[in-house]
Amino acid sequence: MLHYRSSGKSNDQENRARMLISCPDRPGIVASVSRFLAEHGANIVHSDQYTLSPKGGMFFIRIEFDLEHMEERLVWLERDFEPVAKQFEMDWRIHLASKRKRLAIFVSKEDHCLVELLWQWRAGDLDADIVMVISNHPDMKTFVESFGIPYHHIPVTADSKSEAEARQIELIEEAGVDTIVLARYMQIVSPTFVQRYPNRIINIHHSFLPAFVGGNPYRQAHERGVKLIGATAHYVTEELDAGPIIEQDVERVSHRDSVDNLKRIGRNIERVVLARAVSWHIEDRILVYDNKTVVFN
Amino acid sequence: MLHYRSSGKSNDQENRARMLISCPDRPGIVASVSRFLAEHGANIVHSDQYTLSPKGGMFFIRIEFDLEHMEERLVWLERDFEPVAKQFEMDWRIHLASKRKRLAIFVSKEDHCLVELLWQWRAGDLDADIVMVISNHPDMKTFVESFGIPYHHIPVTADSKSEAEARQIELIEEAGVDTIVLARYMQIVSPTFVQRYPNRIINIHHSFLPAFVGGNPYRQAHERGVKLIGATAHYVTEELDAGPIIEQDVERVSHRDSVDNLKRIGRNIERVVLARAVSWHIEDRILVYDNKTVVFN
Amino acid sequence: MLHYRSSGKSNDQENRARMLISCPDRPGIVASVSRFLAEHGANIVHSDQYTLSPKGGMFFIRIEFDLEHMEERLVWLERDFEPVAKQFEMDWRIHLASKRKRLAIFVSKEDHCLVELLWQWRAGDLDADIVMVISNHPDMKTFVESFGIPYHHIPVTADSKSEAEARQIELIEEAGVDTIVLARYMQIVSPTFVQRYPNRIINIHHSFLPAFVGGNPYRQAHERGVKLIGATAHYVTEELDAGPIIEQDVERVSHRDSVDNLKRIGRNIERVVLARAVSWHIEDRILVYDNKTVVFN
Amino acid sequence: MLHYRSSGKSNDQENRARMLISCPDRPGIVASVSRFLAEHGANIVHSDQYTLSPKGGMFFIRIEFDLEHMEERLVWLERDFEPVAKQFEMDWRIHLASKRKRLAIFVSKEDHCLVELLWQWRAGDLDADIVMVISNHPDMKTFVESFGIPYHHIPVTADSKSEAEARQIELIEEAGVDTIVLARYMQIVSPTFVQRYPNRIINIHHSFLPAFVGGNPYRQAHERGVKLIGATAHYVTEELDAGPIIEQDVERVSHRDSVDNLKRIGRNIERVVLARAVSWHIEDRILVYDNKTVVFN
């Protein structure tokens, strides 16, 4: 009963940017930032703000604004903002809406999450470029290539793991990928890989975390006799299934459902939850703090 | 928060049948039917029953049972059951689980419902044969044919409407289609067509019926300012959007959602609701009575 | 799958205010308002903003801010804000969080919505003063009075209707009531009454509007054979069940559910939906525009 | 999006019974049981059946049936059924619908679950007798007694624990209690106590089990940053929070929700989930097998 909401596909996109700020809470932040934007001729289209515990806490804001000739003026805007950022000890960034995120999707044999992302992308609902699909299996090559997307089959064995990752990183770097989506990629990625892309690797885990960490969560769920099953999209960190949760959802099940039924029902949850998480990420709606996410949606 | 549940894909399918009965309620129905089945060597695997108002009401039952050599023995079983059926004035039928329903999918330009059905079919989750896709537009020909499914482009204009329907019926009859799915087919089918396939045409209407009957339901929903939008799968009857409802679901929306957003959110509800309804239909889980459905799931 | 969120019960309440603004969209609104607040020493704790169609549209904002000695300084703040408001043609108001809304609850015989509001109020979850309960029946007098709340039994007949309303208005005015909650009050209030309290009368309708307007919605729902039933909280306008929708929710039902079951299931939806709507209203989270609500939550 | 469904309050109740059977699966069970009932003049009003894995598995059935002069004839019915039960190695029982379950509710300081049960009971939605409330605190004495229900304040300290339990058991036995509801009773009951009432103690745990077992689950949920919180009703077994799950539900939360907000939101889930579980239990809809529940609803 929730959905991702996209910022739309209007022509304004080329003059639109999204600003994300985290900093210690203090009076005057909104006033300073909005005055800065007004003085630079920008028009705030949407802003959403969150303060973590009123006093001595943290302040988070996401601002969407329009500015004529945004692309050329971005560098000046960023330079001019430096003093404001310094004054409030801000962690900040500005993203151009016109600069679409570049995605690499990792997949193994289960294809439902991949298919969903491709379908949403083709329907124009996923405002990003899917620049490659990487898999440890060759199965979906033809299907993926029919969308005009390069497919890299990189087998992974216990022995070839680090070699495979080196190849993956090479491809990712060459193509300027900025977001990696593990769309039911059944391999554990190494700490080195994870550290290279902090808060930029999104995984879908097929359980309602923190219940059923690790392998075979649907079997675990069946054995425990739960009445709802779920899926969790999260940023990948070094600890397995313990990264910041972006989105979760559940579906009702009953004693009648076999493990196979749970898997089938689960597929629908997984694809929807992952697609929402990816959508929020590519629209710069997510800030990470204290191993949790602030999602502005 | 609900799902369709399939009866599984076990090897038992070839010896399994589903019996559906409606009749006036009276003592002894379950006893008679189950004794009949036991005496014929059948084993009841699942049964679900419903009585509409205890006294002077209606009785509905769905029984799944296994029987060795089911296919050859079906005719005898049906012949032997006649006296029982007569005694209780039953409206009844027996379906072999091994005899998959034959589906024709009608579609216009919006492809999400079609894609969902094809995807579930390819994944083995839709236990039916999709024997053709009929469209008043040529757009999806290549895509559909890549699944090995014939695609018939039959344009429909005000003038050609009855001619087009004649052609559709011809194709349907030739191919032995038993279920027609209107997967966002944006043409109103004629009373003649509807009467030919009672309780065999499933439509997806993109609103929570009976709210927003007719055209542009998302625009209507936006104008009314509702906080949830929905979709409804129903059997088609002569009165527009007034047939027996099979399934409905909703998603939360807010003042922030434009009509385009509602459409995008709605697409996900529509495909899921339609797929559930089709799944229940092909597993013989639905009985129609008094313009309503009894769904055994 | 949604909840009301209260602004908490911290000690800060006495220095907190909520500002609500609607005006034609134009560059610089956020900057002007936030500069104004900063210059007056206020600290923005939370702000939420919404623009209806980027160009030539409407701008809505809700700002929670803290200011030392808020109560005494409010008049100056309001006076000083006038020029800003004028410049942007704002429709605006500032509410002190410490000034709790004063509620009158109207009820007939069904008590579940009243009980819910009383229970939440006693638990400290409803940050308002319930100053009276008015009923056309005497049934709940003892119960209500056990909470220390005055109960006024004002019978309503076809003949006494206008007289009864006059008495209601008298009580409301005397007690300084600012919000009227129709908690399953089974009388239609007159246009005169409605006009007197625009966007201040909240009604709970026991259907998913606009489906099943008018009387006996659960019976109507049963006859149509819907698979979900719902409830809708809305501001009362002169047209029956057509006012701005604040909140809606649904529950799944099936062919098994009698009209009585729908009523029982519905009771739970009604009380939850109404309590959410009241909660949002008393926290000044709702703006009305074009017969719809903008709900900042 | 689910609800408990009661079997209604018709006059038929006095002649209605519910039969629950578990046994190894074998052909002919339904036939034998339904023939038995037909031969004894009983009319099956509702039956629901479930087979765990088709071959060599378990068979479960719940049958509601009407029989004239049920109360007097029950002993004969039970005696006559013995041979059938023996033949199929059945674990079985027959409950008279007219013989309402006798409940003891245990509570500590949080009253929302208790209030919900009392409210449903007073509204006639909980078809049982609440024969006592036991608490380790005196707080709710007046409130509970206003419903005409005895309130026993039995303080529990580390030292007095076994003494307190002895007193509880004494009260329970004297009053012929058959079901114990731990409605946020914040004491761990002893193995001795648990063994005495197998599948007759229902607890509400304020998390989505198996996530957040043990103390302070809302704090744990907040620390993990989950996007949904839940509650679980289960039968109590010796292992903490590990008994057969009866019902679960969740609500959406966000980064904005403090631990206190989670508690407030959670209260609504807890009361609804517990009330559903109790309702199913008192209508004899639950069978326990392999530390899981089969819920016929």
Coordinates of N, CA and C in Angstrom, one line a residue, chain B residues 73-238:
Chain B
R73 N -11.4 -42.4 -17.2 CA -12.6 -42.7 -16.4 C -13.6 -41.5 -16.2
L74 N -13.2 -40.4 -16.7 CA -14.0 -39.2 -16.5 C -15.4 -39.4 -17.0
V75 N -15.6 -39.9 -18.3 CA -16.9 -40.1 -18.8 C -17.8 -40.9 -17.9
W76 N -17.3 -42.0 -17.4 CA -18.1 -42.9 -16.5 C -18.4 -42.2 -15.3
L77 N -17.4 -41.5 -14.7 CA -17.7 -40.7 -13.5 C -18.8 -39.7 -13.7
E78 N -18.8 -39.0 -14.8 CA -19.8 -38.0 -15.1 C -21.2 -38.7 -15.2
R79 N -21.2 -39.8 -15.9 CA -22.5 -40.5 -16.2 C -23.0 -41.0 -14.8
D80 N -22.1 -41.6 -14.0 CA -22.6 -42.2 -12.7 C -23.1 -41.1 -11.8
F81 N -22.5 -39.9 -12.0 CA -22.9 -38.8 -11.0 C -24.3 -38.2 -11.3
E82 N -24.7 -38.4 -12.5 CA -26.0 -37.8 -12.9 C -27.1 -38.0 -11.9
P83 N -27.4 -39.2 -11.4 CA -28.5 -39.4 -10.5 C -28.3 -38.5 -9.2
V84 N -27.1 -38.5 -8.7 CA -26.8 -37.7 -7.5 C -27.2 -36.2 -7.8
A85 N -26.7 -35.8 -9.0 CA -26.9 -34.4 -9.4 C -28.4 -34.1 -9.5
K86 N -29.1 -35.0 -10.0 CA -30.5 -34.8 -10.3 C -31.2 -34.7 -8.9
Q87 N -30.9 -35.6 -8.0 CA -31.5 -35.6 -6.7 C -31.5 -34.3 -6.0
F88 N -30.3 -33.6 -6.1 CA -30.1 -32.4 -5.4 C -30.2 -31.1 -6.3
E89 N -30.7 -31.3 -7.5 CA -30.9 -30.2 -8.5 C -29.6 -29.4 -8.6
M90 N -28.5 -30.2 -8.9 CA -27.2 -29.5 -8.9 C -26.9 -28.9 -10.3
D91 N -26.3 -27.8 -10.3 CA -25.6 -27.2 -11.4 C -24.1 -27.6 -11.2
W92 N -23.5 -28.4 -12.0 CA -22.2 -28.9 -11.7 C -21.3 -29.1 -12.9
R93 N -20.0 -29.2 -12.7 CA -19.1 -29.6 -13.7 C -17.8 -30.1 -13.1
I94 N -17.2 -31.0 -13.9 CA -15.9 -31.5 -13.5 C -14.8 -31.1 -14.5
H95 N -13.7 -30.5 -14.0 CA -12.6 -30.1 -14.9 C -11.4 -31.0 -14.6
L96 N -10.8 -31.5 -15.7 CA -9.5 -32.1 -15.5 C -8.4 -31.1 -15.3
A97 N -7.6 -31.3 -14.2 CA -6.5 -30.3 -14.0 C -5.5 -30.4 -15.2
S98 N -5.4 -31.6 -15.8 CA -4.5 -31.7 -16.9 C -4.9 -31.0 -18.2
K99 N -6.2 -30.7 -18.3 CA -6.7 -30.0 -19.5 C -6.6 -28.5 -19.2
R100 N -5.5 -27.9 -19.7 CA -5.3 -26.5 -19.4 C -6.2 -25.6 -20.2
K101 N -6.7 -24.6 -19.6 CA -7.5 -23.6 -20.2 C -6.8 -23.0 -21.4
R102 N -7.6 -22.6 -22.4 CA -7.0 -22.0 -23.6 C -7.4 -20.5 -23.7
L103 N -6.4 -19.6 -23.5 CA -6.7 -18.2 -23.4 C -6.4 -17.4 -24.7
A104 N -7.3 -16.5 -25.0 CA -7.0 -15.4 -25.9 C -6.9 -14.1 -25.2
I105 N -5.9 -13.4 -25.4 CA -5.7 -12.1 -24.7 C -6.0 -10.9 -25.6
F106 N -6.9 -10.1 -25.3 CA -7.2 -8.9 -26.1 C -6.4 -7.7 -25.5
V107 N -5.8 -6.9 -26.3 CA -5.0 -5.8 -25.8 C -5.1 -4.6 -26.8
S108 N -4.9 -3.4 -26.2 CA -4.8 -2.2 -27.1 C -3.4 -1.7 -27.1
K109 N -3.2 -0.5 -26.6 CA -1.8 0.0 -26.6 C -1.1 -0.1 -25.3
E110 N -1.8 -0.1 -24.2 CA -1.2 -0.2 -22.9 C -0.8 -1.7 -22.7
D111 N 0.5 -2.0 -22.5 CA 0.9 -3.3 -22.5 C 1.2 -4.0 -21.2
H112 N 1.1 -3.3 -20.1 CA 1.6 -3.8 -18.8 C 0.8 -5.1 -18.4
C113 N -0.5 -5.1 -18.6 CA -1.2 -6.3 -18.2 C -0.8 -7.5 -19.1
L114 N -0.7 -7.3 -20.3 CA -0.2 -8.3 -21.2 C 1.1 -8.9 -20.8
V115 N 2.1 -7.9 -20.6 CA 3.4 -8.3 -20.2 C 3.4 -9.2 -19.0
E116 N 2.6 -8.8 -18.0 CA 2.5 -9.5 -16.7 C 2.0 -11.0 -17.0
L117 N 1.0 -11.1 -17.8 CA 0.5 -12.4 -18.1 C 1.5 -13.3 -18.8
L118 N 2.2 -12.7 -19.8 CA 3.2 -13.4 -20.5 C 4.4 -13.8 -19.6
W119 N 4.8 -12.9 -18.7 CA 5.9 -13.1 -17.8 C 5.5 -14.3 -16.9
Q120 N 4.3 -14.2 -16.3 CA 3.9 -15.3 -15.4 C 3.8 -16.6 -16.2
W121 N 3.3 -16.6 -17.4 CA 3.1 -17.8 -18.2 C 4.5 -18.4 -18.5
R122 N 5.5 -17.6 -18.8 CA 6.8 -18.0 -19.1 C 7.5 -18.6 -17.9
A123 N 7.2 -18.0 -16.7 CA 7.8 -18.4 -15.5 C 7.1 -19.7 -15.0
G124 N 6.1 -20.2 -15.7 CA 5.4 -21.4 -15.2 C 4.3 -21.1 -14.2
D125 N 4.0 -19.9 -13.9 CA 3.1 -19.6 -12.8 C 1.6 -19.5 -13.3
L126 N 1.4 -19.4 -14.6 CA 0.1 -19.3 -15.1 C -0.2 -20.7 -15.9
D127 N -1.0 -21.5 -15.2 CA -1.1 -22.9 -15.7 C -2.2 -23.0 -16.8
A128 N -1.9 -22.3 -18.0 CA -2.8 -22.3 -19.1 C -2.1 -22.1 -20.4
D129 N -2.8 -22.3 -21.5 CA -2.1 -22.0 -22.8 C -2.6 -20.7 -23.3
I130 N -1.7 -19.8 -23.6 CA -2.1 -18.6 -24.2 C -2.0 -18.8 -25.7
V131 N -3.1 -18.9 -26.4 CA -3.1 -19.4 -27.8 C -3.1 -18.3 -28.8
M132 N -3.4 -17.1 -28.3 CA -3.4 -16.0 -29.3 C -3.5 -14.7 -28.5
V133 N -3.0 -13.6 -29.1 CA -3.2 -12.2 -28.7 C -3.9 -11.5 -29.8
I134 N -5.0 -10.8 -29.5 CA -5.7 -10.1 -30.5 C -5.6 -8.6 -30.1
S135 N -5.3 -7.7 -31.1 CA -5.2 -6.3 -30.8 C -5.7 -5.4 -31.9
N136 N -6.3 -4.3 -31.5 CA -6.7 -3.3 -32.5 C -5.5 -2.4 -32.9
H137 N -4.4 -2.8 -32.5 CA -3.2 -2.0 -32.9 C -2.1 -3.0 -33.2
P138 N -1.2 -2.6 -34.1 CA -0.1 -3.6 -34.5 C 1.1 -3.5 -33.6
D139 N 1.1 -2.6 -32.6 CA 2.4 -2.3 -31.9 C 3.1 -3.5 -31.2
M140 N 2.4 -4.4 -30.7 CA 3.1 -5.4 -29.9 C 3.4 -6.7 -30.6
K141 N 3.2 -6.7 -31.9 CA 3.3 -7.9 -32.7 C 4.6 -8.6 -32.5
T142 N 5.7 -7.9 -32.7 CA 7.1 -8.5 -32.5 C 7.3 -9.1 -31.1
F143 N 6.9 -8.3 -30.2 CA 7.1 -8.7 -28.8 C 6.3 -10.0 -28.5
V144 N 5.1 -10.0 -28.9 CA 4.3 -11.2 -28.6 C 4.8 -12.4 -29.3
E145 N 5.1 -12.2 -30.6 CA 5.6 -13.4 -31.4 C 6.9 -13.9 -30.9
S146 N 7.7 -13.1 -30.2 CA 8.9 -13.6 -29.6 C 8.7 -14.7 -28.5
F147 N 7.4 -14.7 -28.0 CA 7.0 -15.7 -27.1 C 6.5 -17.0 -27.8
G148 N 6.5 -16.9 -29.1 CA 5.9 -18.0 -29.9 C 4.4 -18.0 -29.9
I149 N 3.8 -16.9 -29.6 CA 2.3 -16.8 -29.6 C 1.8 -16.0 -30.8
P150 N 0.8 -16.5 -31.5 CA 0.3 -15.8 -32.7 C -0.3 -14.5 -32.3
Y151 N -0.1 -13.4 -33.1 CA -0.6 -12.1 -32.8 C -1.5 -11.7 -34.0
H152 N -2.8 -11.4 -33.7 CA -3.7 -11.0 -34.7 C -4.1 -9.5 -34.6
H153 N -3.7 -8.7 -35.6 CA -4.0 -7.3 -35.6 C -5.3 -7.1 -36.3
I154 N -6.3 -6.8 -35.5 CA -7.7 -6.6 -36.1 C -8.1 -5.2 -35.8
P155 N -7.9 -4.2 -36.7 CA -8.3 -2.9 -36.5 C -9.8 -2.7 -36.2
V156 N -10.2 -1.8 -35.4 CA -11.6 -1.6 -35.1 C -11.9 -0.1 -35.3
T157 N -12.9 0.1 -36.2 CA -13.4 1.5 -36.3 C -14.9 1.4 -36.1
A158 N -15.5 2.6 -36.0 CA -17.0 2.6 -35.8 C -17.7 1.8 -36.9
D159 N -17.2 1.9 -38.1 CA -17.8 1.1 -39.2 C -17.5 -0.4 -39.2
S160 N -16.3 -0.7 -38.8 CA -15.8 -2.1 -39.0 C -16.0 -2.9 -37.8
K161 N -16.7 -2.4 -36.8 CA -16.8 -3.0 -35.5 C -17.4 -4.4 -35.6
S162 N -18.5 -4.6 -36.2 CA -19.2 -5.9 -36.2 C -18.4 -6.9 -37.1
E163 N -17.8 -6.4 -38.1 CA -16.9 -7.2 -39.0 C -15.7 -7.7 -38.1
A164 N -15.1 -6.7 -37.4 CA -13.9 -7.1 -36.6 C -14.3 -8.2 -35.5
E165 N -15.5 -8.0 -35.0 CA -15.9 -9.0 -34.0 C -16.1 -10.4 -34.6
A166 N -16.7 -10.4 -35.8 CA -16.9 -11.6 -36.5 C -15.6 -12.3 -36.7
R167 N -14.6 -11.5 -37.1 CA -13.2 -12.1 -37.3 C -12.6 -12.6 -36.0
Q168 N -12.8 -11.9 -34.9 CA -12.4 -12.3 -33.6 C -13.0 -13.7 -33.2
I169 N -14.3 -13.7 -33.4 CA -15.0 -15.0 -33.0 C -14.5 -16.1 -33.8
E170 N -14.3 -15.9 -35.1 CA -13.8 -16.9 -36.0 C -12.5 -17.5 -35.5
L171 N -11.6 -16.6 -35.1 CA -10.3 -17.0 -34.6 C -10.4 -17.8 -33.3
I172 N -11.3 -17.3 -32.4 CA -11.5 -17.9 -31.1 C -12.0 -19.3 -31.3
E173 N -13.0 -19.4 -32.1 CA -13.6 -20.7 -32.3 C -12.7 -21.7 -32.9
E174 N -12.0 -21.3 -34.0 CA -11.0 -22.2 -34.6 C -10.0 -22.7 -33.6
A175 N -9.6 -21.8 -32.7 CA -8.5 -22.2 -31.8 C -8.9 -22.9 -30.5
G176 N -10.3 -23.1 -30.4 CA -10.8 -23.7 -29.2 C -10.5 -22.9 -27.9
V177 N -10.5 -21.6 -28.1 CA -10.3 -20.7 -26.9 C -11.5 -20.9 -25.9
D178 N -11.2 -21.0 -24.6 CA -12.3 -21.0 -23.7 C -12.4 -19.8 -22.7
T179 N -11.4 -19.0 -22.7 CA -11.3 -17.9 -21.8 C -10.8 -16.7 -22.5
I180 N -11.4 -15.6 -22.5 CA -11.0 -14.3 -23.1 C -10.6 -13.3 -22.0
V181 N -9.4 -12.8 -22.1 CA -8.9 -11.8 -21.2 C -8.8 -10.5 -21.8
L182 N -9.5 -9.5 -21.4 CA -9.4 -8.1 -21.9 C -8.4 -7.4 -21.0
A183 N -7.1 -7.4 -21.5 CA -6.0 -6.9 -20.8 C -5.8 -5.5 -21.1
R184 N -6.7 -4.6 -20.7 CA -6.7 -3.2 -21.1 C -7.0 -3.1 -22.6
Y185 N -8.1 -3.8 -23.0 CA -8.6 -3.7 -24.4 C -9.6 -2.5 -24.4
M186 N -9.2 -1.4 -25.1 CA -10.0 -0.2 -24.9 C -11.2 -0.1 -25.9
Q187 N -11.8 -1.2 -26.2 CA -13.0 -1.2 -27.0 C -14.1 -1.9 -26.2
I188 N -15.3 -1.4 -26.4 CA -16.4 -2.0 -25.8 C -16.9 -3.2 -26.6
V189 N -17.0 -4.4 -26.0 CA -17.4 -5.5 -26.9 C -19.0 -5.6 -26.9
S190 N -19.5 -6.1 -28.0 CA -20.9 -6.0 -28.2 C -21.7 -7.0 -27.3
P191 N -23.0 -6.8 -27.1 CA -23.8 -7.7 -26.4 C -23.8 -9.1 -27.0
T192 N -23.8 -9.2 -28.3 CA -23.7 -10.5 -29.0 C -22.5 -11.3 -28.5
F193 N -21.3 -10.6 -28.6 CA -20.1 -11.2 -28.2 C -20.1 -11.6 -26.7
V194 N -20.6 -10.8 -25.9 CA -20.7 -11.0 -24.4 C -21.6 -12.3 -24.1
Q195 N -22.7 -12.3 -24.8 CA -23.6 -13.4 -24.5 C -23.1 -14.8 -25.0
R196 N -22.2 -14.7 -26.0 CA -21.6 -15.9 -26.5 C -20.6 -16.6 -25.5
Y197 N -20.0 -15.8 -24.6 CA -19.0 -16.3 -23.6 C -19.4 -15.9 -22.2
P198 N -20.5 -16.4 -21.7 CA -20.9 -16.0 -20.3 C -19.9 -16.5 -19.3
N199 N -19.5 -15.6 -18.4 CA -18.5 -15.9 -17.3 C -17.2 -16.4 -17.9
R200 N -16.9 -16.1 -19.1 CA -15.7 -16.5 -19.7 C -14.9 -15.4 -20.3
I201 N -15.3 -14.1 -20.1 CA -14.6 -12.9 -20.5 C -14.2 -12.2 -19.2
I202 N -12.9 -12.1 -19.0 CA -12.4 -11.3 -17.8 C -11.9 -10.0 -18.2
N203 N -12.4 -8.9 -17.6 CA -11.9 -7.6 -17.9 C -11.2 -7.0 -16.7
I204 N -10.2 -6.1 -16.9 CA -9.7 -5.4 -15.9 C -10.1 -3.9 -16.0
H205 N -10.8 -3.4 -15.0 CA -11.2 -2.0 -15.1 C -10.3 -1.2 -14.1
H206 N -9.8 -0.1 -14.6 CA -8.8 0.6 -13.8 C -9.4 1.6 -12.8
S207 N -10.3 1.1 -12.0 CA -10.8 1.8 -10.8 C -11.3 0.8 -9.8
F208 N -11.6 1.3 -8.6 CA -12.2 0.5 -7.6 C -13.7 0.5 -7.8
L209 N -14.2 -0.4 -8.6 CA -15.7 -0.4 -8.9 C -16.5 -0.6 -7.6
P210 N -17.7 0.0 -7.5 CA -18.4 0.8 -8.5 C -18.0 2.3 -8.6
A211 N -16.9 2.7 -7.9 CA -16.5 4.1 -8.1 C -15.9 4.2 -9.5
F212 N -16.2 5.3 -10.2 CA -15.5 5.7 -11.4 C -15.7 4.7 -12.5
V213 N -17.0 4.3 -12.8 CA -17.4 3.6 -14.0 C -17.1 4.4 -15.2
G214 N -16.8 3.7 -16.3 CA -16.6 4.3 -17.6 C -15.2 4.8 -17.9
G215 N -15.1 5.9 -18.7 CA -13.9 6.3 -19.2 C -13.1 7.2 -18.2
N216 N -11.7 7.2 -18.4 CA -10.8 8.0 -17.7 C -11.0 7.9 -16.1
P217 N -11.0 6.7 -15.6 CA -11.2 6.6 -14.1 C -10.1 7.3 -13.3
Y218 N -8.9 7.3 -13.8 CA -7.8 8.0 -13.0 C -8.0 9.5 -13.0
R219 N -8.5 10.0 -14.1 CA -8.8 11.5 -14.1 C -10.0 11.8 -13.1
Q220 N -11.0 10.9 -13.2 CA -12.1 11.0 -12.2 C -11.6 11.0 -10.8
A221 N -10.7 10.0 -10.5 CA -10.2 9.8 -9.2 C -9.4 11.1 -8.7
H222 N -8.6 11.6 -9.6 CA -7.9 12.8 -9.3 C -8.8 14.0 -9.0
E223 N -9.8 14.1 -9.8 CA -10.7 15.2 -9.5 C -11.5 15.1 -8.2
R224 N -11.8 13.9 -7.8 CA -12.5 13.7 -6.5 C -11.5 13.8 -5.3
G225 N -10.2 13.7 -5.6 CA -9.3 13.8 -4.5 C -9.2 12.6 -3.6
V226 N -9.4 11.4 -4.1 CA -9.4 10.2 -3.3 C -8.0 9.9 -2.8
K227 N -7.9 9.1 -1.7 CA -6.6 8.9 -1.1 C -6.1 7.4 -1.4
L228 N -6.9 6.7 -2.1 CA -6.5 5.3 -2.5 C -7.1 5.2 -3.9
I229 N -6.3 4.6 -4.8 CA -6.9 4.2 -6.1 C -6.9 2.7 -6.2
G230 N -7.7 2.2 -7.2 CA -7.8 0.7 -7.2 C -8.0 0.2 -8.6
A231 N -8.1 -1.1 -8.7 CA -8.4 -1.8 -10.0 C -9.4 -2.9 -9.7
T232 N -10.2 -3.3 -10.6 CA -11.2 -4.4 -10.5 C -11.2 -5.3 -11.6
A233 N -11.0 -6.6 -11.4 CA -11.2 -7.6 -12.4 C -12.6 -8.2 -12.3
H234 N -13.3 -8.3 -13.4 CA -14.7 -8.8 -13.3 C -15.0 -9.5 -14.6
Y235 N -16.0 -10.4 -14.5 CA -16.5 -11.0 -15.7 C -17.4 -10.0 -16.4
V236 N -17.3 -10.0 -17.8 CA -18.0 -9.0 -18.6 C -19.4 -9.4 -18.8
T237 N -20.3 -8.5 -18.5 CA -21.8 -8.7 -18.8 C -22.2 -7.5 -19.7
E238 N -23.5 -7.6 -20.1 CA -23.9 -6.6 -21.1 C -23.8 -5.2 -20.5

